[in-house]
Amino acid sequence: MRKIVLFIAMSLDGCIADSGGGTEWLEGQIPGENDMVSYEKFILNVDTVIMGANTYRQLITELSPNEWIYPTLTSYVVTHSPQQSTDKIHFTDEDPCQLINRLKAEAGKDIWVCGGANIVQQLIRADLIDQYYFNIIPVILGNGIHLFDMLQKEIKLKLIKTYSYNGITDLVYERR
């Protein structure tokens, strides 16, 4: 069965964006070094990506405005204002938990949850994430959009891998 994997970068203090929603701080300690080392390996096991509307908007306006950044993946954008879907990008107002359960039952590779905070928090609360893959960026923002919100219950994790490059530390956990 397909795994649901949260693969996300965050500051040392748990923010996935600064207070204005920006991500300019997403880099290692030496500018210009390859900060995509773990992503390049991770993406080989994924064929589907799920994101919220704000993450989608940031991708198409700031990070990759000239071409879709995930051309080999089937993308789902969870939004309250669905747009016209394409072969590879599906806009949906389906509940994220129902979407995950439906996609998990289909054949395929792993499913990547890449953001944003609201989508991730709903899936964490429903205990639907099988693997947590954090890229800890060497910065303390002090204020911003926090990944974790108040949870109803504790979720116990098991550390399965760590990796460090250019000051970034990857922590990979599975539910126990």
mmCIF file with all atom_site columns, N, CA, C and O in Angstrom, residues 50-67:
data_model
loop_
_atom_site.group_PDB
_atom_site.id
_atom_site.type_symbol
_atom_site.label_atom_id
_atom_site.label_alt_id
_atom_site.label_comp_id
_atom_site.label_asym_id
_atom_site.label_entity_id
_atom_site.label_seq_id
_atom_site.pdbx_PDB_ins_code
_atom_site.Cartn_x
_atom_site.Cartn_y
_atom_site.Cartn_z
_atom_site.occupancy
_atom_site.B_iso_or_equiv
_atom_site.pdbx_formal_charge
_atom_site.auth_seq_id
_atom_site.auth_comp_id
_atom_site.auth_asym_id
_atom_site.auth_atom_id
_atom_site.pdbx_PDB_model_num
ATOM 1  N N  . ILE A 1 50 ? 0.359  16.417 -2.929  1.00 0.00 ? 50 ILE A N  1
ATOM 2  C CA . ILE A 1 50 ? -0.827 17.121 -2.454  1.00 0.00 ? 50 ILE A CA 1
ATOM 3  C C  . ILE A 1 50 ? -0.383 18.401 -1.775  1.00 0.00 ? 50 ILE A C  1
ATOM 4  O O  . ILE A 1 50 ? 0.571  18.403 -0.991  1.00 0.00 ? 50 ILE A O  1
ATOM 5  N N  . MET A 1 51 ? -1.100 19.484 -2.072  1.00 0.00 ? 51 MET A N  1
ATOM 6  C CA . MET A 1 51 ? -0.763 20.783 -1.480  1.00 0.00 ? 51 MET A CA 1
ATOM 7  C C  . MET A 1 51 ? -2.018 21.625 -1.350  1.00 0.00 ? 51 MET A C  1
ATOM 8  O O  . MET A 1 51 ? -3.039 21.345 -1.984  1.00 0.00 ? 51 MET A O  1
ATOM 9  N N  . GLY A 1 52 ? -1.915 22.666 -0.538  1.00 0.00 ? 52 GLY A N  1
ATOM 10 C CA . GLY A 1 52 ? -2.988 23.629 -0.420  1.00 0.00 ? 52 GLY A CA 1
ATOM 11 C C  . GLY A 1 52 ? -2.848 24.732 -1.457  1.00 0.00 ? 52 GLY A C  1
ATOM 12 O O  . GLY A 1 52 ? -1.844 24.830 -2.161  1.00 0.00 ? 52 GLY A O  1
ATOM 13 N N  . ALA A 1 53 ? -3.860 25.576 -1.529  1.00 0.00 ? 53 ALA A N  1
ATOM 14 C CA . ALA A 1 53 ? -3.893 26.649 -2.523  1.00 0.00 ? 53 ALA A CA 1
ATOM 15 C C  . ALA A 1 53 ? -2.767 27.659 -2.333  1.00 0.00 ? 53 ALA A C  1
ATOM 16 O O  . ALA A 1 53 ? -2.195 28.152 -3.312  1.00 0.00 ? 53 ALA A O  1
ATOM 17 N N  . ASN A 1 54 ? -2.421 27.979 -1.093  1.00 0.00 ? 54 ASN A N  1
ATOM 18 C CA . ASN A 1 54 ? -1.344 28.950 -0.857  1.00 0.00 ? 54 ASN A CA 1
ATOM 19 C C  . ASN A 1 54 ? 0.006  28.403 -1.323  1.00 0.00 ? 54 ASN A C  1
ATOM 20 O O  . ASN A 1 54 ? 0.811  29.133 -1.902  1.00 0.00 ? 54 ASN A O  1
ATOM 21 N N  . THR A 1 55 ? 0.251  27.130 -1.070  1.00 0.00 ? 55 THR A N  1
ATOM 22 C CA . THR A 1 55 ? 1.490  26.509 -1.536  1.00 0.00 ? 55 THR A CA 1
ATOM 23 C C  . THR A 1 55 ? 1.533  26.520 -3.060  1.00 0.00 ? 55 THR A C  1
ATOM 24 O O  . THR A 1 55 ? 2.550  26.875 -3.664  1.00 0.00 ? 55 THR A O  1
ATOM 25 N N  . TYR A 1 56 ? 0.429  26.160 -3.690  1.00 0.00 ? 56 TYR A N  1
ATOM 26 C CA . TYR A 1 56 ? 0.341  26.171 -5.147  1.00 0.00 ? 56 TYR A CA 1
ATOM 27 C C  . TYR A 1 56 ? 0.634  27.572 -5.697  1.00 0.00 ? 56 TYR A C  1
ATOM 28 O O  . TYR A 1 56 ? 1.437  27.745 -6.614  1.00 0.00 ? 56 TYR A O  1
ATOM 29 N N  . ARG A 1 57 ? -0.006 28.564 -5.115  1.00 0.00 ? 57 ARG A N  1
ATOM 30 C CA . ARG A 1 57 ? 0.168  29.947 -5.565  1.00 0.00 ? 57 ARG A CA 1
ATOM 31 C C  . ARG A 1 57 ? 1.638  30.380 -5.434  1.00 0.00 ? 57 ARG A C  1
ATOM 32 O O  . ARG A 1 57 ? 2.185  31.032 -6.321  1.00 0.00 ? 57 ARG A O  1
ATOM 33 N N  . GLN A 1 58 ? 2.270  30.001 -4.340  1.00 0.00 ? 58 GLN A N  1
ATOM 34 C CA . GLN A 1 58 ? 3.680  30.360 -4.147  1.00 0.00 ? 58 GLN A CA 1
ATOM 35 C C  . GLN A 1 58 ? 4.566  29.673 -5.181  1.00 0.00 ? 58 GLN A C  1
ATOM 36 O O  . GLN A 1 58 ? 5.515  30.274 -5.696  1.00 0.00 ? 58 GLN A O  1
ATOM 37 N N  . LEU A 1 59 ? 4.246  28.433 -5.506  1.00 0.00 ? 59 LEU A N  1
ATOM 38 C CA . LEU A 1 59 ? 5.031  27.708 -6.512  1.00 0.00 ? 59 LEU A CA 1
ATOM 39 C C  . LEU A 1 59 ? 4.953  28.389 -7.875  1.00 0.00 ? 59 LEU A C  1
ATOM 40 O O  . LEU A 1 59 ? 5.973  28.565 -8.547  1.00 0.00 ? 59 LEU A O  1
ATOM 41 N N  . ILE A 1 60 ? 3.749  28.763 -8.292  1.00 0.00 ? 60 ILE A N  1
ATOM 42 C CA . ILE A 1 60 ? 3.592  29.295 -9.652  1.00 0.00 ? 60 ILE A CA 1
ATOM 43 C C  . ILE A 1 60 ? 3.939  30.777 -9.775  1.00 0.00 ? 60 ILE A C  1
ATOM 44 O O  . ILE A 1 60 ? 4.129  31.270 -10.885 1.00 0.00 ? 60 ILE A O  1
ATOM 45 N N  . THR A 1 61 ? 4.028  31.488 -8.659  1.00 0.00 ? 61 THR A N  1
ATOM 46 C CA . THR A 1 61 ? 4.348  32.910 -8.748  1.00 0.00 ? 61 THR A CA 1
ATOM 47 C C  . THR A 1 61 ? 5.779  33.233 -8.332  1.00 0.00 ? 61 THR A C  1
ATOM 48 O O  . THR A 1 61 ? 6.375  34.164 -8.858  1.00 0.00 ? 61 THR A O  1
ATOM 49 N N  . GLU A 1 62 ? 6.341  32.463 -7.388  1.00 0.00 ? 62 GLU A N  1
ATOM 50 C CA . GLU A 1 62 ? 7.668  32.782 -6.875  1.00 0.00 ? 62 GLU A CA 1
ATOM 51 C C  . GLU A 1 62 ? 8.736  31.743 -7.213  1.00 0.00 ? 62 GLU A C  1
ATOM 52 O O  . GLU A 1 62 ? 9.805  32.094 -7.703  1.00 0.00 ? 62 GLU A O  1
ATOM 53 N N  . LEU A 1 63 ? 8.454  30.492 -6.917  1.00 0.00 ? 63 LEU A N  1
ATOM 54 C CA . LEU A 1 63 ? 9.491  29.469 -7.022  1.00 0.00 ? 63 LEU A CA 1
ATOM 55 C C  . LEU A 1 63 ? 9.719  28.963 -8.442  1.00 0.00 ? 63 LEU A C  1
ATOM 56 O O  . LEU A 1 63 ? 10.841 28.637 -8.813  1.00 0.00 ? 63 LEU A O  1
ATOM 57 N N  . SER A 1 64 ? 8.666  28.854 -9.239  1.00 0.00 ? 64 SER A N  1
ATOM 58 C CA . SER A 1 64 ? 8.801  28.355 -10.611 1.00 0.00 ? 64 SER A CA 1
ATOM 59 C C  . SER A 1 64 ? 7.698  28.940 -11.486 1.00 0.00 ? 64 SER A C  1
ATOM 60 O O  . SER A 1 64 ? 6.804  28.221 -11.940 1.00 0.00 ? 64 SER A O  1
ATOM 61 N N  . PRO A 1 65 ? 7.745  30.245 -11.754 1.00 0.00 ? 65 PRO A N  1
ATOM 62 C CA . PRO A 1 65 ? 6.658  30.893 -12.491 1.00 0.00 ? 65 PRO A CA 1
ATOM 63 C C  . PRO A 1 65 ? 6.563  30.524 -13.970 1.00 0.00 ? 65 PRO A C  1
ATOM 64 O O  . PRO A 1 65 ? 5.501  30.678 -14.572 1.00 0.00 ? 65 PRO A O  1
ATOM 65 N N  . ASN A 1 66 ? 7.620  30.012 -14.571 1.00 0.00 ? 66 ASN A N  1
ATOM 66 C CA . ASN A 1 66 ? 7.619  29.752 -16.008 1.00 0.00 ? 66 ASN A CA 1
ATOM 67 C C  . ASN A 1 66 ? 7.254  28.324 -16.415 1.00 0.00 ? 66 ASN A C  1
ATOM 68 O O  . ASN A 1 66 ? 6.928  28.076 -17.566 1.00 0.00 ? 66 ASN A O  1
ATOM 69 N N  . GLU A 1 67 ? 7.340  27.396 -15.468 1.00 0.00 ? 67 GLU A N  1
ATOM 70 C CA . GLU A 1 67 ? 6.972  26.011 -15.773 1.00 0.00 ? 67 GLU A CA 1
ATOM 71 C C  . GLU A 1 67 ? 6.561  25.310 -14.487 1.00 0.00 ? 67 GLU A C  1
ATOM 72 O O  . GLU A 1 67 ? 7.018  25.662 -13.396 1.00 0.00 ? 67 GLU A O  1
#
